[in-house]
Short mmCIF file of C-alpha atoms in Angstrom, two decimals:
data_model
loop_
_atom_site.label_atom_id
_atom_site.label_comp_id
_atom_site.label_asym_id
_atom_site.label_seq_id
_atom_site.Cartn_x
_atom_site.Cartn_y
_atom_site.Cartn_z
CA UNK L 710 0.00 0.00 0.00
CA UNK L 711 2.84 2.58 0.71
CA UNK L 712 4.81 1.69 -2.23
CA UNK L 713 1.47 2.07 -4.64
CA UNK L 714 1.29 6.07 -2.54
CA UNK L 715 4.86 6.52 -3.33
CA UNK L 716 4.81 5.19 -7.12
CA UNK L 717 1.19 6.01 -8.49
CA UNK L 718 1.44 10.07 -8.26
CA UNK L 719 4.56 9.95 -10.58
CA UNK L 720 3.34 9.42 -14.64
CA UNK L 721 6.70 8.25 -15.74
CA UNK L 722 6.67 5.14 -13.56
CA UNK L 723 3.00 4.63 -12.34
CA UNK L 724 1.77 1.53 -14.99
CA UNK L 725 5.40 0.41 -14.41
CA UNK L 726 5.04 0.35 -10.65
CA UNK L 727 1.83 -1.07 -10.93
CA UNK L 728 2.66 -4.05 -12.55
CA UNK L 729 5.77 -4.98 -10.38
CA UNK L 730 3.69 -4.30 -6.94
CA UNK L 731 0.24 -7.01 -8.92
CA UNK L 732 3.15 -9.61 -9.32
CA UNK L 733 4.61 -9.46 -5.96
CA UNK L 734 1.32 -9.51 -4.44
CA UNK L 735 0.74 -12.94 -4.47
CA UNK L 736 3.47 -14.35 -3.02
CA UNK L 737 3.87 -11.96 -0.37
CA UNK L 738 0.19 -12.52 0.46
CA UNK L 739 0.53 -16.83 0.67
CA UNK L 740 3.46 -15.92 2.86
CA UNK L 741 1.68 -14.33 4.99
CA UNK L 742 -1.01 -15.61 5.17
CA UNK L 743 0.97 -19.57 5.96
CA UNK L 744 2.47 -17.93 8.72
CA UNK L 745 -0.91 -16.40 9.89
CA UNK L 746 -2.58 -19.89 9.27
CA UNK L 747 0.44 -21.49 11.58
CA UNK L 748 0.76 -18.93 14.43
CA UNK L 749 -3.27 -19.48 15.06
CA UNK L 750 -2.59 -23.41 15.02
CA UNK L 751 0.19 -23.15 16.97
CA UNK L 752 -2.48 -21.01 20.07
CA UNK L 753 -4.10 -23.75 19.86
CA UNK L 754 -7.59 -22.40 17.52
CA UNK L 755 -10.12 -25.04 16.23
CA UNK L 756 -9.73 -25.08 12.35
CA UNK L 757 -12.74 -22.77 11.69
CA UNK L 758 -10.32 -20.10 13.45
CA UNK L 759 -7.34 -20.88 11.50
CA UNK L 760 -8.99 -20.81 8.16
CA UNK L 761 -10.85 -17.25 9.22
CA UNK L 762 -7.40 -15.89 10.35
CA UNK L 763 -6.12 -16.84 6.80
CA UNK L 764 -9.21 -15.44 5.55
CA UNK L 765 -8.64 -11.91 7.36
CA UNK L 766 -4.77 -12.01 6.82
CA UNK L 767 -5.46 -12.32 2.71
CA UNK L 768 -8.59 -9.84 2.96
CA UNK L 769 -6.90 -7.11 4.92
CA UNK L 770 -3.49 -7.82 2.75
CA UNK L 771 -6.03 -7.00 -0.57
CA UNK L 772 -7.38 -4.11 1.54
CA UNK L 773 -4.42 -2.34 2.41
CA UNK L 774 -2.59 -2.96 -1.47
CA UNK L 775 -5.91 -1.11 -3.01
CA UNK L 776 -6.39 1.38 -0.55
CA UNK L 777 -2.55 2.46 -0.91
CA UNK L 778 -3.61 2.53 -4.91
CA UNK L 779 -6.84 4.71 -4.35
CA UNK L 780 -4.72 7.54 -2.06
CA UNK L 781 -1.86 7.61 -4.42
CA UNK L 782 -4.12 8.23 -7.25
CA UNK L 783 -5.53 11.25 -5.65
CA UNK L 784 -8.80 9.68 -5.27
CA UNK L 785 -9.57 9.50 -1.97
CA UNK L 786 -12.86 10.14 -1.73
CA UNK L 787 -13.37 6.65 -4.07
CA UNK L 788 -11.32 5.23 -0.85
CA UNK L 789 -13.90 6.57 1.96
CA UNK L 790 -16.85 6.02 0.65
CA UNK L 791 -16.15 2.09 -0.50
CA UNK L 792 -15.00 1.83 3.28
CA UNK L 793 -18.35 3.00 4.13
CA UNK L 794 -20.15 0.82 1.89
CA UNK L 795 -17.59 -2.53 2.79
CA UNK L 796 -17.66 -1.86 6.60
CA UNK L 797 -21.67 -1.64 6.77
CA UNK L 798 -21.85 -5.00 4.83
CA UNK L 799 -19.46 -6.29 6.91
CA UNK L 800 -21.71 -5.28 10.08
CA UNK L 801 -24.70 -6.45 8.87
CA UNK L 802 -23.44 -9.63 7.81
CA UNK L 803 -21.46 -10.00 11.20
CA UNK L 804 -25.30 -9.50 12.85
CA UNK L 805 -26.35 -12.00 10.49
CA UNK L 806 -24.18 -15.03 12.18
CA UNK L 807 -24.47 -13.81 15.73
CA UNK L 808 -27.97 -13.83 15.16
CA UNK L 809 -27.51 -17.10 13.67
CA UNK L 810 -25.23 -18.08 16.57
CA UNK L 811 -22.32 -19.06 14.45
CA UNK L 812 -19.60 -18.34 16.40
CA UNK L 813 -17.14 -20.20 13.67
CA UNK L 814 -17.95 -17.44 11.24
CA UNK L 815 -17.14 -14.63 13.30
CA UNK L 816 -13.87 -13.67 11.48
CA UNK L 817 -15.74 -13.79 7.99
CA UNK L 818 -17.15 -11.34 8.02
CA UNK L 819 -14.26 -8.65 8.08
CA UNK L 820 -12.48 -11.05 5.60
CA UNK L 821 -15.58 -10.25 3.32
CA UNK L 822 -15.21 -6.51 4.01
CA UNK L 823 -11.66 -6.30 3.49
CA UNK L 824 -12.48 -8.72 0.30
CA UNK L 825 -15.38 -6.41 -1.14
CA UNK L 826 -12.80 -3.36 -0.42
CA UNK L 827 -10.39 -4.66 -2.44
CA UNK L 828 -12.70 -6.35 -5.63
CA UNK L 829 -14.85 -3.43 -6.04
CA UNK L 830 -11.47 -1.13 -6.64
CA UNK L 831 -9.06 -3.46 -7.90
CA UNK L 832 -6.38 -1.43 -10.03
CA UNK L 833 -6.10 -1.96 -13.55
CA UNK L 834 -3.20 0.64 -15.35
CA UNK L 835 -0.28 -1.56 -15.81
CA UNK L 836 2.92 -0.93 -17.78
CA UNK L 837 5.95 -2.70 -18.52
CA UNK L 838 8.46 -1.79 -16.38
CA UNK L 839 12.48 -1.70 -16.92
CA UNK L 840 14.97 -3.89 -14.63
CA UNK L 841 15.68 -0.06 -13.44
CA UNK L 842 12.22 -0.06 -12.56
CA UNK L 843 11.71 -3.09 -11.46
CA UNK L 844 14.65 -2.59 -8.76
CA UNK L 845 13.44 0.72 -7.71
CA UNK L 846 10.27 -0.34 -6.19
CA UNK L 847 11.18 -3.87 -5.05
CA UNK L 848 13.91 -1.80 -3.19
CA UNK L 849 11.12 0.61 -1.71
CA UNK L 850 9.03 -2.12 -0.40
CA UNK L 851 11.64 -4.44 1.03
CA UNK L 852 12.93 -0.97 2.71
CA UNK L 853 9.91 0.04 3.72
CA UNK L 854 8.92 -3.88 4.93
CA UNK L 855 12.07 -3.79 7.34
CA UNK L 856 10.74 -0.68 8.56
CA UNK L 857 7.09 -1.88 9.47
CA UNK L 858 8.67 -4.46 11.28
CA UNK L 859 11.09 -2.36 13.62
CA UNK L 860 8.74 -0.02 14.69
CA UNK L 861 5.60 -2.34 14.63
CA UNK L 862 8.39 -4.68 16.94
CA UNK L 863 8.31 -2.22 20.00
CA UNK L 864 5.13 -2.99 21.26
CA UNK L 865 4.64 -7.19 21.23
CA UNK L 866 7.76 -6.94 22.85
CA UNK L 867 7.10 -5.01 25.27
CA UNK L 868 4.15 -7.16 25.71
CA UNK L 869 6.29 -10.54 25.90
CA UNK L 870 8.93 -9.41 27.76
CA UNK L 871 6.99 -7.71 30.49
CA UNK L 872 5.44 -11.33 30.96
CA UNK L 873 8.72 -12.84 31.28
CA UNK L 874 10.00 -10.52 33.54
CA UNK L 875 7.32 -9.94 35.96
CA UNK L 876 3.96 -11.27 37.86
CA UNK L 877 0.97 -12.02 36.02
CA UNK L 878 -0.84 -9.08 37.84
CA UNK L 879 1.13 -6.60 36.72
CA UNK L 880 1.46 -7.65 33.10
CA UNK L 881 -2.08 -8.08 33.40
CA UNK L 882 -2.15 -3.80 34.04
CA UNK L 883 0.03 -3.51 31.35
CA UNK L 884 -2.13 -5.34 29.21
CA UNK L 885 -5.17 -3.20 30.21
CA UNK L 886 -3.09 0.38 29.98
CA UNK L 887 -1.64 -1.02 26.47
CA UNK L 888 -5.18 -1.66 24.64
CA UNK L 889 -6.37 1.74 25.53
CA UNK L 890 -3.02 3.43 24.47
CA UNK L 891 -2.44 2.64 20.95
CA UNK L 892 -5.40 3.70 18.65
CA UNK L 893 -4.93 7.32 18.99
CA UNK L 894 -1.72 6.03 16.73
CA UNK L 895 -4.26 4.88 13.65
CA UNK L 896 -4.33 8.82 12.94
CA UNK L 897 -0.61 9.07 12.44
CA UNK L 898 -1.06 6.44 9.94
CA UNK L 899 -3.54 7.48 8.13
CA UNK L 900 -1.55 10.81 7.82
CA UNK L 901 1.39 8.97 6.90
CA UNK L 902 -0.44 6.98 4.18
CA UNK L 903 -2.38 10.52 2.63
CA UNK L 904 1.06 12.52 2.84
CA UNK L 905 3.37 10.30 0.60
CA UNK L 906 1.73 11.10 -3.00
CA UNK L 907 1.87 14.63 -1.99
CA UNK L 908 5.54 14.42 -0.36
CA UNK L 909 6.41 12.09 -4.12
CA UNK L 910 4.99 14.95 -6.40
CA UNK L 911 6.40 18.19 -4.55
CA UNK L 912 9.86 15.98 -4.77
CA UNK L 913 9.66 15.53 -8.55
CA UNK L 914 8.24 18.51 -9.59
CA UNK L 915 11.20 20.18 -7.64
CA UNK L 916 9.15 23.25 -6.54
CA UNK L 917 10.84 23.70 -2.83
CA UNK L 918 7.57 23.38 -1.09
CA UNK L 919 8.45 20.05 0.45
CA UNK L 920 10.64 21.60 2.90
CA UNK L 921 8.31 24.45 4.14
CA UNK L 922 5.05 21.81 3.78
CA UNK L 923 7.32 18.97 6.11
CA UNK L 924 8.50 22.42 8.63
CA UNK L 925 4.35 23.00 9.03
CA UNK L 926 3.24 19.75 9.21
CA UNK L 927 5.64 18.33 11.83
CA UNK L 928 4.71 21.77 14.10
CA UNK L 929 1.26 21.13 14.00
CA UNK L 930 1.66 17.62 14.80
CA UNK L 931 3.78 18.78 18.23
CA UNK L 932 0.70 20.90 18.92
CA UNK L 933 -2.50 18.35 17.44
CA UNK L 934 -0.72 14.85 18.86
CA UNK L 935 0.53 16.74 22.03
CA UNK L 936 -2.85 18.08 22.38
CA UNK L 937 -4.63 14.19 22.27
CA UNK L 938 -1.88 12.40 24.13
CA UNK L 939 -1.82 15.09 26.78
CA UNK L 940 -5.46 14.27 27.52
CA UNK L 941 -5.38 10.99 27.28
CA UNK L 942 -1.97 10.60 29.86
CA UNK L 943 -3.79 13.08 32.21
CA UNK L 944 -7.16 11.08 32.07
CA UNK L 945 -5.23 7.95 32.48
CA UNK L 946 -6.81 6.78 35.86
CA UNK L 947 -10.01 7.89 34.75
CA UNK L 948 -10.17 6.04 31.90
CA UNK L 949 -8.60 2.31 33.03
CA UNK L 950 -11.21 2.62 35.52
CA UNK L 951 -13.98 2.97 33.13
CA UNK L 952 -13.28 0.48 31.16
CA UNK L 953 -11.98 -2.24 33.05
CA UNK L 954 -12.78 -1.24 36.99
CA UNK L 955 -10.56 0.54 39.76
CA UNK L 956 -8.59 -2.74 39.95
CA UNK L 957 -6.86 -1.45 36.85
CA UNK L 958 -6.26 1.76 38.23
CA UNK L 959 -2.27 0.66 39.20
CA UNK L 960 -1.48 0.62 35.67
CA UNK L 961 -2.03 4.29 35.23
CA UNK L 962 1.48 5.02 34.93
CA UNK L 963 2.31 1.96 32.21
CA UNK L 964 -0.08 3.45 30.53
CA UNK L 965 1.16 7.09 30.68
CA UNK L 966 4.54 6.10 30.07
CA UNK L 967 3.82 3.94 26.60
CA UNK L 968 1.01 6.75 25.61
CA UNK L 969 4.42 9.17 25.73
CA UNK L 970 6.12 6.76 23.79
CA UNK L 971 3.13 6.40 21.26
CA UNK L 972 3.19 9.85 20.59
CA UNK L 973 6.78 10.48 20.02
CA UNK L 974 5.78 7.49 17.02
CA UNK L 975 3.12 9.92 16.03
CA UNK L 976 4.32 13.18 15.66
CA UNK L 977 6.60 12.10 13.26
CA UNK L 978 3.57 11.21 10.56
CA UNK L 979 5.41 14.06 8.13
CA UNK L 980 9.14 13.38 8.58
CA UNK L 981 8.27 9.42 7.93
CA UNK L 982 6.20 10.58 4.94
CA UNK L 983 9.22 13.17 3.64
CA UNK L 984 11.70 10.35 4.36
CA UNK L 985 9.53 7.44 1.96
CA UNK L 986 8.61 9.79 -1.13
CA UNK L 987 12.06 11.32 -1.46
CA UNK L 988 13.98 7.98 -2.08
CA UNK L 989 15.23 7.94 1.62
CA UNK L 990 13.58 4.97 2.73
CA UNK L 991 16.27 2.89 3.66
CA UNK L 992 17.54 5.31 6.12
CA UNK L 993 14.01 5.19 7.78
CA UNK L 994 14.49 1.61 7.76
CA UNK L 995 17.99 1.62 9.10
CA UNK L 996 16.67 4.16 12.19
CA UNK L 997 14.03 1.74 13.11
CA UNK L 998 16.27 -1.51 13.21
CA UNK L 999 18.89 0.10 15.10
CA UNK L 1000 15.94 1.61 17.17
CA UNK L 1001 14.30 -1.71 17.50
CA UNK L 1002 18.40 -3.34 18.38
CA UNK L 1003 18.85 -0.82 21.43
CA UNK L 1004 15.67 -1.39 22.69
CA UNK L 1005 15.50 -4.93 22.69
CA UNK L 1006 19.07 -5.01 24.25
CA UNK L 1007 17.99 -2.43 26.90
CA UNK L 1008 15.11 -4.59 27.72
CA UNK L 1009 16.52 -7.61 28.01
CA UNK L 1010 19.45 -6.35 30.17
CA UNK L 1011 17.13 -4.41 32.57
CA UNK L 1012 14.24 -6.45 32.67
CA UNK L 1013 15.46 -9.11 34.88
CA UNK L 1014 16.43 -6.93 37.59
CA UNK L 1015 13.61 -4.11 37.48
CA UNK L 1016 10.74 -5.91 35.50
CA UNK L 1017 8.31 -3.70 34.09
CA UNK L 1018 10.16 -0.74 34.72
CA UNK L 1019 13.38 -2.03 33.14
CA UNK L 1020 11.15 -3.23 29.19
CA UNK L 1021 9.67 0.50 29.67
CA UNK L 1022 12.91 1.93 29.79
CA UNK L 1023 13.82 0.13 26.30
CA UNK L 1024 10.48 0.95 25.15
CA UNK L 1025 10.66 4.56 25.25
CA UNK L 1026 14.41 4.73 24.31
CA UNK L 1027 13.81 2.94 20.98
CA UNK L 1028 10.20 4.89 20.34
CA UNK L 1029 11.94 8.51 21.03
CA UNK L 1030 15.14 7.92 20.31
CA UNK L 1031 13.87 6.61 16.94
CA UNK L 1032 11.44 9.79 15.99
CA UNK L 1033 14.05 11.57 17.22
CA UNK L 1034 16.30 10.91 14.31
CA UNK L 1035 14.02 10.92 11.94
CA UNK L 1036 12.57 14.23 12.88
CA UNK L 1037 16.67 15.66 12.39
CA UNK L 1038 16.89 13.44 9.37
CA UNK L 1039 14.11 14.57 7.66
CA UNK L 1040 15.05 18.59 8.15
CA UNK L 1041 18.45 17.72 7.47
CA UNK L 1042 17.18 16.19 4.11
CA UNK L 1043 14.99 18.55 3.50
CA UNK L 1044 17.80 21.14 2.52
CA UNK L 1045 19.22 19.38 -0.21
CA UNK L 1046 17.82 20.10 -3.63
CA UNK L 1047 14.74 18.06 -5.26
CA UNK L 1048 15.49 16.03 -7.92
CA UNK L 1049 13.75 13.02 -9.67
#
């Protein structure tokens, strides 16, 4: 999906791009979705589970591919309003088998939605591309690919580690603080996802913009994310309570402490998008393994001795210290002239 944003606004290479990102679909996707299929046998689900996890896994894999097509073809209206249409089939058909009290369909139905998503705006502009062009974006995506993995890495574990390290209770709180802390982070995502095509075109067309556009954005993100995650570290407490009791309430400060990390990861929406659509992807990529590297070593060293408080201290070196350097990469880059 973030290759098809980064590829699809540029004419010279779009039908080119498209037709190297179609063929390595498939083969990504039954990779994927094998390991999917073996991680839910492995936990132990009944086979109705494992074949709906495969189900979602190639759905949302469909999903994602299109959706990155739609928003790098500057239509992204198309994009919101078949994700209104998908998800309310998706809904009614999920009422459908709880209604019908088929608990072994309960994953099917988001596979469908995902499915319909993806079938109703498959892409068909194709080109044939050059060995140049062919490298280019296989480079991107296997760039961007190690990327997704280091920073998508932090939090499972976090998660694992915490368990290993210390009581049940108390990864129990973590467990609680961490499911209310992360979907503020969907935004940054989104903004990530939007922000490429315009990031790719402002780069080619070599206009200087980029820079002042990247300076803007990355401000108002201090001010917007600071702004939610302020609330949300404040209300803390409040809000574990709510949703899961005052037994909860001891994880406040887990909470507070990944919700700071979180939003370090989400301020950085613009530099990550600068850093993708200028051709500086593998340095994003290189950030977030090293990132990933210190952390893990940070939390495996302290985590025996101070438990939670030891993985937390790798967490939030590896989630700041990473959108730290791409904030300074991403300004630093930004100086240099544009060039295709």
């Amino acid at each position: 999906g973030l290759a098809a944003s980064r590829f699809l606004p540029l004419p010279d290479i779009a039908g080119p791009a498209m037709t190297v990102l179609r063929r390595s679909l498939l083969p990504a996707v039954t990779i994927i979705a094998i390991i999917a299929g073996i991680a839910a046998w492995l936990l132990g689900s009944e086979i109705a589970a494992i074949l709906g996890c495969v189900a979602v896994t190639i759905g949302y894999a469909g999903y994602v591919f299109v959706r990155g097509v739609l928003i790098g073809e500057d239509r992204i209206s198309r994009a919101a309003l078949t994700d209104t249409i998908t998800a309310a089939i998706g809904i009614a058909v999920l009422v459908l088998v709880l209604f019908a009290n088929l608990h072994w369909a309960l994953l099917l139905p988001l596979a469908l939605s995902y499915a319909l998503f993806a079938v109703l705006s498959w892409p068909r502009q194709v080109g044939t591309p050059t060995q140049a062009q062919r490298t280019e974006v296989r480079v991107f995506t296997r760039d961007s690919a190690i990327a997704n993995v280091a920073t998508g890495g932090l939090l499972p574990a976090v998660s694992t580690l915490i368990l290993a390290f210390d009581t049940p209770y108390v990864a129990g709180l973590f467990a609680a603080g961490l499911s209310l802390a992360t979907p503020a982070n969907q935004i940054s995502q989104a903004l990530t996802q939007v922000l490429v095509p315009q990031f790719s075109r402002m780069h080619v067309q070599a206009t200087g913009d980029a820079r002042s556009m990247l300076r803007r954005l990355l401000m108002l993100s201090f001010v917007g994310f600071g702004v939610i995650y302020g609330a949300l570290i404040a209300l803390s407490p409040w809000i574990l309570e709510l949703f899961y009791g005052s037994d909860y309430v001891a994880g406040a400060l887990s909470m507070q402490l990944i919700m700071a990390g979180v939003c370090a990861m989400s301020i950085i929406a613009a530099p990550l998008a600068f850093l993708q659509a200028t051709g500086h992807q593998r340095i994003n990529a290189t950030i977030w393994a090293v990132s990933l590297g210190l952390a893990l070593v940070v939390m495996v060293s302290a985590g025996p001795f101070f438990g939670q408080s030891g993985v937390l201290a790798g967490f939030l070196l590896g989630s700041v210290g990473g959108s730290v350097a791409v904030i300074i990469s991403s300004l630093v880059l930004s100086r240099q002239p544009s060039h295709q």
